[in-house]
Amino acid sequence: MPLAETTIDTSALLPESLRDDFPILQQTVHGERPLVFLDSAASSQRPRQVIDAVTEVYERDYANVHRGIHVLSERASDAYELARGKVQKFLGAKYDHECIFTGGTTASINAVARSWGDANVAAGDEILLNPMEHHSNLVPWFQLAERTDATIKHIPLTDDGRLDLDRLDEVLSERTKILAVTQVSNTLGTVNPIAELAARAHDAGAVILIDAAQSAPHLAIDVQQLDVDFLALSGHKMCGPSGVGVLYGKQDLLDTMPPFMGGGSMIGNVALDGFTSAGLPAKFEAGTPPIAQAIGLGAAVDYLTEIGLDRIAAHEHALMEYAYARLSEIEGLKILGPAPEHRAGLVSFVLDQPHAHDIAQLVDRHGIAVRAGHHCTQPLHDLLGITASTRASFYLYNTPGEVDTLVDAISQIVSMFKPSGRKRRRKPDEA
Amino acid sequence: MPSEDEIYQEHILDHYEDPFHRGHLDGATHAHEEKNPLCGDVVRIELELDADGKIVDCYFQGDGCVISQASASMLLEEMYGKTVEEAMQYSAEDMLELFGAKLTPNRQKCCLLGWKTMLQAVHSPVK
């Protein structure tokens, strides 16, 4: 096998001065180790611009939205709706009321499964998923199938961890009501061909929901170009606050869907014996929404847009290719998922020895944060015949030097666990 | 503050590379398998108990982190030749002390997986 290419395409990299925007990255841990944060796929860090936006709301503008007839409520409401408009542009949605603020990707998917699902899925219908999905894009559909007696189907994966589109017709038919699929796999890094999947789903008469939790932070998205019916994303993975996410839905679909949660804000009129629903987006935003978080998400969208999603994607891709090549050189290390050209900016791997949790614990000594476990993709890990993996995920603030630190740390661990003829101290009476 | 450095002490790595009675026990009378659903660590313990309730032989198998596997090895070494009653009296504190390294609460679960398995195994006859 030829030696892997271990140079990095520096022309694709963002300036390292971007790191100055992120206060949390300025620290050292375990003594004088600079923090190497490679766990952004679980939750990203946020720049000063987002932290300031949230602080400013609380210090100057905070009040409940769409309720009070006073200056603070008006300011907070304006800022909240302004954030919605930013999300609309970010996603390329036709109308801002197609962007519903939720608690996060999980809440968004559950809202569709409950509202659209209960109204549109019946016994004998099929829900099309696949084994690389995160639990949050599996379990709500399993629950829908339980409620309705619908059937779950899975698109098979290729050996290298991509959706096997040659076999899509085996599982996609006129019985398919919805195709729920991630745009980027949080474990394999696979980038799925959403536009093609949307076209195939629509040809079969199905709707398509995409889980954009791992894609919205990293790739430019245009929901109209992709022609997806629903999209779910989380703020905390894209430099925004935790506790806020977005459900995008096409207006005509959202209009026909019953509200999922009842409460304040989502009503048109309430009498002693009934209610009418508000229009979009309020219909799906019952209760006091995550106000400061949504405004913070708007600031995150501004931040990412200013840098440019295409540049962010190129930066991460260069880091991932470099990490892929360097990690591949380590003996006994196996990378999960497809070749670099089919992936986004993360690399999951297993070592012969030791277990992922030991790796995470040992690299933490070097100041490196990685994720270890099944990353909420247990069916995928079962399919791959492993119990856990270690994941390094990259974002706009990571550097090639951090990849080197990771590779050096992993190499040390591999040597530490190389069989070295260790012997337990025997007890005198040992059998 | 427990130091991570202490976890991978020599005696722990020794048990990981050279475990006590790792494998299958043909004459097992009792057996139990336990899994930590959060991390996927698995330990299976097989015991041969005699009429007096003595552990005349014991083996373990498993898959998981160094802590879960090394601690299972240490536990079996300790329980070999003991009675069921003694095994039942062996506490979580005893197990953590036997392991020797200081562990955060999350990693204590790894260390106690074999111990939990043992408590179940002595009451789980092989059918």
XYZ file of C-alpha atoms in Angstrom:
558
model
C 0.000 0.000 0.000
C 1.433 3.423 -0.867
C 2.069 5.774 2.018
C -0.864 8.046 2.672
C -0.589 11.680 1.658
C 0.115 13.573 4.858
C 0.371 17.134 3.720
C -2.486 19.523 4.226
C -4.081 21.850 1.718
C -3.235 25.088 3.533
C -4.960 27.227 0.905
C -8.294 25.850 2.151
C -7.660 26.801 5.777
C -9.271 29.695 7.595
C -6.940 32.069 9.465
C -5.989 30.847 12.944
C -6.856 34.288 14.273
C -10.503 33.101 14.192
C -9.714 31.252 17.397
C -9.427 34.602 19.155
C -13.204 34.912 18.795
C -13.687 31.900 21.095
C -12.893 32.735 24.738
C -13.237 29.124 25.886
C -10.456 27.975 23.550
C -7.932 30.292 25.180
C -7.465 28.110 28.246
C -5.040 25.398 29.226
C -6.135 22.213 30.991
C -4.352 19.601 33.119
C -1.626 22.062 33.917
C -0.250 23.768 30.850
C -1.861 21.757 28.066
C -3.620 23.988 25.528
C -7.211 22.819 25.132
C -7.666 20.862 21.887
C -11.404 20.720 21.371
C -12.302 17.986 18.869
C -15.847 17.312 20.058
C -17.829 19.910 18.128
C -20.106 17.290 16.576
C -21.490 16.748 20.082
C -21.724 20.486 20.767
C -19.685 23.321 19.353
C -18.143 26.254 21.189
C -19.427 29.777 20.597
C -17.707 33.014 19.668
C -17.708 36.230 21.664
C -20.183 37.662 19.132
C -22.834 35.103 20.146
C -22.079 35.333 23.865
C -22.357 39.131 23.641
C -25.648 38.951 21.749
C -27.157 36.750 24.457
C -25.741 38.898 27.254
C -27.091 42.011 25.582
C -30.609 40.594 25.451
C -30.517 39.823 29.130
C -28.907 43.124 30.074
C -30.994 45.409 27.895
C -33.927 43.956 25.966
C -35.300 40.912 27.739
C -39.022 40.436 28.220
C -41.511 37.849 27.043
C -42.223 38.025 23.334
C -45.498 38.758 21.544
C -47.295 39.586 24.777
C -46.442 42.774 26.617
C -47.418 46.232 25.434
C -44.228 47.758 26.666
C -40.898 48.743 25.280
C -38.910 45.723 26.406
C -41.428 43.257 25.064
C -41.380 45.076 21.756
C -37.600 45.031 21.602
C -37.404 41.367 22.559
C -40.140 40.457 20.066
C -38.393 42.370 17.284
C -35.062 40.708 18.033
C -36.708 37.276 18.187
C -38.427 37.759 14.830
C -35.266 39.241 13.348
C -33.500 36.000 14.324
C -36.189 34.032 12.506
C -35.535 36.074 9.396
C -31.822 35.302 9.648
C -32.568 31.587 9.879
C -34.867 31.858 6.858
C -32.068 33.363 4.760
C -29.558 30.883 6.154
C -31.713 27.956 5.002
C -32.985 29.555 1.822
C -36.603 29.149 2.971
C -39.327 30.893 0.990
C -41.066 32.408 4.049
C -39.804 33.210 7.519
C -42.880 31.588 9.107
C -41.701 28.276 7.682
C -38.928 28.379 10.316
C -40.232 27.294 13.714
C -38.075 27.755 16.796
C -37.944 24.539 18.830
C -35.791 23.144 21.593
C -33.421 21.473 19.130
C -33.194 18.820 16.435
C -34.769 16.162 18.647
C -37.742 18.389 19.442
C -38.121 19.277 15.755
C -38.181 15.658 14.586
C -40.577 14.659 17.351
C -42.890 17.513 16.370
C -43.075 16.210 12.789
C -43.512 12.595 13.896
C -46.321 13.584 16.250
C -48.094 16.231 14.229
C -47.580 15.306 10.596
C -47.066 11.620 11.417
C -50.230 11.044 13.418
C -52.290 12.861 10.786
C -50.787 11.174 7.737
C -49.473 7.717 8.627
C -51.743 4.692 9.039
C -51.498 0.925 9.390
C -49.626 -0.618 6.486
C -47.842 2.598 5.552
C -44.067 2.595 5.542
C -41.527 4.893 7.168
C -38.140 4.802 5.461
C -35.023 5.197 7.611
C -31.487 3.780 7.478
C -28.964 2.317 9.924
C -26.670 5.362 10.092
C -29.318 7.556 11.734
C -28.882 9.089 15.180
C -31.282 7.736 17.805
C -33.180 11.034 17.570
C -34.055 10.269 13.946
C -35.002 6.665 14.723
C -36.876 6.529 18.005
C -39.577 9.148 17.164
C -40.371 7.109 14.030
C -40.396 3.833 15.957
C -42.872 5.476 18.318
C -44.976 6.668 15.375
C -44.921 3.140 13.933
C -46.067 1.766 17.295
C -48.942 4.252 17.471
C -50.112 3.682 13.910
C -49.063 0.101 13.067
C -46.933 1.457 10.271
C -43.857 -0.474 9.120
C -40.240 0.664 9.445
C -37.968 0.091 6.445
C -34.273 0.804 6.091
C -32.188 1.863 3.106
C -29.245 -0.585 3.091
C -25.739 0.777 3.528
C -22.789 0.035 1.281
C -19.747 -1.642 2.837
C -17.990 1.719 3.121
C -20.894 3.309 4.989
C -22.913 5.169 2.362
C -26.576 4.810 1.488
C -26.886 2.142 -1.201
C -28.992 4.069 -3.712
C -28.871 1.158 -6.167
C -31.092 -0.669 -3.711
C -33.387 2.250 -2.886
C -36.193 0.807 -5.011
C -36.245 -2.295 -2.814
C -37.484 -0.191 0.096
C -39.038 2.924 -1.449
C -42.525 2.458 -2.889
C -45.967 4.033 -3.016
C -46.437 2.663 0.532
C -43.618 4.933 1.772
C -45.076 7.952 3.541
C -41.905 9.614 4.732
C -38.181 9.292 4.216
C -36.252 10.571 7.245
C -32.533 10.841 6.633
C -29.536 12.666 7.973
C -27.615 14.989 5.686
C -24.322 14.152 7.419
C -23.759 11.076 9.588
C -22.545 11.996 13.068
C -20.530 8.769 13.268
C -19.359 7.951 9.746
C -19.120 11.499 8.471
C -20.918 10.400 5.310
C -22.536 13.220 3.332
C -25.804 11.954 1.876
C -27.118 13.098 -1.537
C -30.172 14.921 -0.256
C -31.382 16.462 -3.540
C -31.405 13.050 -5.209
C -33.138 11.424 -2.229
C -35.748 14.192 -2.169
C -36.493 13.707 -5.867
C -36.786 9.934 -5.480
C -38.997 10.283 -2.383
C -41.295 12.756 -4.157
C -41.524 10.487 -7.209
C -42.817 7.781 -4.891
C -45.314 10.199 -3.348
C -43.467 10.417 -0.021
C -42.271 13.447 1.911
C -38.685 13.836 3.088
C -37.327 15.101 6.397
C -33.640 15.808 6.766
C -31.720 15.857 10.007
C -29.372 18.792 9.512
C -27.863 18.718 13.010
C -24.474 17.741 11.580
C -24.754 19.616 8.284
C -26.205 23.054 9.020
C -23.116 24.055 11.062
C -20.765 23.064 8.262
C -22.325 23.210 4.778
C -24.351 25.758 2.874
C -27.980 24.613 2.744
C -30.777 25.744 0.457
C -34.010 23.994 1.321
C -35.706 25.104 -1.889
C -32.888 23.864 -4.063
C -32.735 20.574 -2.167
C -36.550 20.494 -2.258
C -36.870 18.979 1.212
C -40.201 19.056 3.022
C -38.864 19.233 6.576
C -35.493 20.048 8.075
C -34.370 19.890 11.695
C -31.324 21.581 13.218
C -29.815 22.474 16.597
C -28.356 25.821 17.604
C -25.692 24.459 19.944
C -23.860 22.580 17.197
C -23.509 25.717 15.058
C -21.952 28.230 17.447
C -25.333 29.103 18.943
C -26.788 28.580 22.411
C -28.083 25.232 23.631
C -31.830 24.847 24.094
C -32.837 26.221 20.701
C -33.286 24.580 17.344
C -35.276 25.007 14.185
C -37.929 23.043 12.405
C -38.242 24.106 8.800
C -41.329 22.891 6.961
C -42.896 23.814 3.659
C -45.757 26.207 4.245
C -48.429 24.015 2.647
C -47.457 21.076 4.854
C -47.206 23.083 8.070
C -50.568 24.689 7.323
C -52.341 21.340 7.185
C -50.661 19.957 10.302
C -52.386 20.104 13.692
C -50.464 21.836 16.477
C -48.278 19.410 18.394
C -48.233 21.130 21.768
C -51.075 23.162 23.188
C -50.604 26.239 25.331
C -50.058 29.955 25.210
C -49.017 31.672 21.974
C -50.272 28.895 19.696
C -53.923 29.903 19.924
C -56.175 32.034 17.808
C -59.017 32.090 20.300
C -59.769 30.088 23.432
C -63.216 29.540 24.895
C -64.346 27.369 27.804
C -64.949 24.444 25.492
C -62.370 24.760 22.777
C -59.801 26.734 20.871
C -58.688 27.734 17.420
C -55.031 27.604 16.405
C -52.880 30.555 15.546
C -51.280 30.739 12.136
C -47.657 29.963 11.357
C -45.217 30.045 13.048
C -46.989 30.630 16.399
C -49.087 27.479 15.923
C -46.004 25.392 16.667
C -44.454 27.621 19.319
C -46.631 27.004 22.355
C -45.414 28.502 25.596
C -42.628 30.995 26.150
C -40.021 30.164 23.522
C -36.238 30.085 24.052
C -36.038 33.853 23.521
C -32.424 34.727 24.254
C -31.290 31.445 22.715
C -33.112 32.153 19.436
C -31.575 35.625 19.326
C -28.190 34.032 20.031
C -28.797 31.597 17.188
C -29.454 34.590 14.937
C -26.044 35.971 15.960
C -24.459 32.570 15.236
C -26.032 32.582 11.776
C -24.569 36.055 11.186
C -21.165 34.861 12.355
C -21.122 31.766 10.143
C -22.527 33.630 7.150
C -19.932 36.348 7.431
C -17.110 33.806 7.273
C -18.986 31.862 4.595
C -20.239 28.304 4.837
C -18.296 27.264 1.757
C -15.047 28.408 3.345
C -15.935 26.665 6.607
C -16.698 23.439 4.722
C -13.392 23.669 2.820
C -11.437 24.289 6.038
C -12.984 21.319 7.801
C -12.577 19.097 4.785
C -8.863 19.887 4.632
C -8.475 19.087 8.340
C -10.474 15.872 7.985
C -8.431 14.708 4.975
C -5.240 15.412 6.894
C -6.499 13.600 10.007
C -7.765 10.709 7.876
C -4.357 10.305 6.244
C -2.334 10.639 9.433
C -4.581 8.386 11.533
C -4.534 5.773 8.749
C -0.789 5.420 9.287
C -1.293 4.203 12.857
C -1.012 0.443 13.153
C -4.178 -1.265 14.342
C -6.345 1.816 13.788
C -9.455 1.444 11.664
C -11.419 4.465 10.449
C -15.182 4.014 10.152
C -17.032 5.213 7.081
C -16.238 6.193 3.525
C -13.225 7.729 1.805
C -12.578 11.457 2.388
C -14.366 12.594 -0.790
C -17.676 11.334 0.618
C -17.325 12.792 4.104
C -17.681 15.919 6.150
C -15.313 17.086 8.880
C -15.184 14.230 11.340
C -13.326 10.946 11.749
C -14.469 8.047 13.941
C -12.138 5.151 14.537
C -11.437 2.048 16.579
C -8.134 0.619 17.771
C -7.369 -3.053 18.338
C -6.485 -1.989 21.897
C -7.738 -0.310 24.009
C -11.446 0.528 24.200
C -12.764 3.938 23.067
C -13.361 5.118 26.634
C -9.765 4.445 27.554
C -8.632 6.365 24.481
C -10.823 9.339 25.390
C -9.563 9.275 28.965
C -5.934 8.996 27.900
C -6.041 11.727 25.230
C -7.764 13.988 27.749
C -4.442 13.975 29.621
C -3.016 15.698 26.550
C -5.751 18.318 26.743
C -7.695 16.743 23.862
C -11.489 16.453 23.988
C -12.916 13.669 21.798
C -16.126 11.685 21.989
C -16.109 7.999 22.895
C -19.023 5.605 22.869
C -21.740 4.806 20.381
C -22.521 8.487 19.642
C -26.258 7.693 19.831
C -25.937 5.421 16.790
C -26.200 2.041 18.487
C -27.801 0.234 15.504
C -24.908 1.389 13.318
C -22.325 0.191 15.835
C -24.133 -3.164 16.058
C -24.076 -3.392 12.261
C -20.343 -2.669 12.261
C -19.839 -5.283 14.981
C -18.327 -2.859 17.485
C -19.508 -1.606 20.859
C -17.952 1.844 20.739
C -15.732 4.138 18.711
C -13.712 7.295 19.228
C -14.674 10.389 17.260
C -12.642 13.490 16.474
C -14.803 16.202 14.923
C -13.576 19.456 13.466
C -14.955 22.934 13.248
C -13.866 26.296 11.934
C -11.611 26.929 14.955
C -9.535 23.747 14.703
C -6.007 23.691 13.289
C -3.644 21.194 11.653
C -1.468 21.454 14.777
C -4.363 20.076 16.801
C -4.632 17.114 14.434
C -0.917 16.497 15.024
C -1.435 16.611 18.798
C -4.212 14.040 18.460
C -2.188 11.731 16.220
C 0.824 11.894 18.569
C -1.364 11.110 21.581
C -3.024 8.160 19.828
C 0.374 6.812 18.745
C 1.547 6.894 22.365
C -1.565 5.017 23.479
C -1.038 2.376 20.816
C 2.512 1.781 22.113
C 1.251 1.725 25.694
C -1.173 -1.088 24.902
C 1.023 -3.069 22.547
C 1.294 -6.598 24.030
C 4.450 -6.391 26.086
C 4.471 -9.659 27.986
C 2.994 -8.144 31.134
C 2.314 -10.622 33.934
C 0.016 -10.327 36.894
C 1.596 -11.044 40.215
C 0.407 -14.614 40.906
C -1.086 -15.530 44.232
C 0.785 -18.418 45.851
C -2.205 -20.798 45.593
C -3.294 -19.868 42.079
C -4.750 -22.695 40.055
C -9.523 15.326 42.472
C -8.749 11.841 41.131
C -5.933 11.842 38.662
C -6.418 10.037 35.362
C -2.772 9.117 35.500
C -3.500 6.821 38.386
C -6.089 4.791 36.494
C -3.681 3.025 34.229
C -1.376 1.783 36.964
C 0.956 -1.083 36.268
C -1.040 -3.705 38.188
C -4.164 -2.735 36.248
C -2.432 -2.980 32.885
C -0.999 -6.326 34.038
C -4.477 -7.692 34.671
C -5.645 -6.302 31.328
C -2.904 -8.021 29.343
C -2.621 -11.127 31.500
C -6.073 -11.682 32.987
C -6.995 -14.270 35.597
C -9.231 -16.998 34.136
C -10.478 -15.205 31.070
C -12.483 -17.635 28.976
C -15.263 -20.183 29.118
C -15.859 -22.615 31.989
C -17.081 -25.997 30.735
C -18.414 -27.234 34.040
C -20.212 -24.024 34.979
C -23.166 -24.442 37.312
C -23.951 -20.730 37.481
C -23.521 -17.868 35.035
C -24.620 -14.311 34.416
C -23.925 -11.590 31.865
C -24.242 -7.889 32.567
C -23.997 -4.937 30.199
C -23.512 -1.250 30.821
C -25.989 0.232 28.327
C -24.310 3.638 28.336
C -20.880 2.527 27.163
C -21.578 -0.995 25.883
C -19.147 -2.727 28.259
C -20.037 -6.400 28.750
C -18.896 -8.912 31.379
C -20.002 -12.536 31.613
C -19.049 -14.612 34.656
C -19.297 -18.398 34.807
C -18.991 -20.205 38.129
C -18.707 -23.763 39.311
C -20.232 -24.038 42.781
C -19.939 -27.221 44.843
C -22.596 -28.624 47.197
C -21.274 -26.481 50.058
C -21.647 -23.289 48.028
C -17.933 -22.877 47.421
C -16.684 -21.276 44.217
C -14.422 -24.107 43.059
C -13.794 -22.465 39.689
C -14.684 -19.242 37.905
C -14.087 -17.669 34.501
C -15.033 -14.402 32.871
C -15.420 -13.102 29.341
C -16.185 -9.620 28.179
C -15.617 -6.665 25.988
C -15.008 -3.134 27.039
C -12.628 -0.657 28.588
C -9.485 -1.486 30.512
C -11.224 -0.726 33.796
C -14.178 -3.059 33.244
C -12.016 -5.943 32.064
C -9.102 -5.583 34.505
C -11.485 -5.202 37.452
C -13.339 -8.396 36.464
C -10.016 -10.244 36.404
C -9.074 -8.887 39.831
C -12.453 -9.794 41.263
C -12.340 -13.394 40.031
C -8.828 -13.829 41.368
C -10.154 -12.653 44.714
C -13.306 -14.807 44.660
C -11.647 -18.003 43.531
C -12.110 -20.554 46.350
C -14.437 -18.307 48.354
C -17.995 -19.223 49.328
C -21.179 -17.732 47.886
C -21.744 -16.110 51.253
C -18.365 -14.437 51.128
C -19.031 -13.304 47.568
C -22.351 -11.782 48.653
C -20.656 -9.913 51.478
C -18.048 -8.455 49.165
C -19.129 -4.809 48.896
C -18.782 -2.185 46.192
C -16.303 -0.402 48.459
C -14.270 -3.614 48.706
C -14.227 -3.838 44.915
C -13.124 -0.228 44.427
C -10.425 -0.724 47.037
C -9.227 -3.906 45.344
C -8.993 -2.065 42.031
C -6.710 0.425 43.694
C -6.936 3.445 41.397
C -9.146 6.383 42.250
C -12.079 6.628 39.857
C -14.602 9.307 39.030
C -18.247 8.227 39.565
C -18.641 7.530 35.831
C -15.649 5.216 35.720
C -16.657 3.549 38.996
C -19.544 2.072 37.005
C -16.992 0.399 34.731
C -15.132 -0.968 37.745
C -18.312 -2.287 39.373
C -19.667 -4.042 36.268
C -17.917 -7.337 37.063
C -18.874 -7.045 40.714
C -22.563 -6.582 39.802
C -22.293 -9.552 37.457
C -20.824 -11.706 40.220
C -23.646 -10.876 42.656
C -26.154 -12.036 40.042
C -24.137 -15.028 38.886
C -24.099 -16.799 42.267
C -27.905 -16.856 42.097
C -28.224 -17.768 38.426
C -28.030 -21.538 37.914
C -27.209 -22.699 34.397
C -30.262 -24.444 33.009
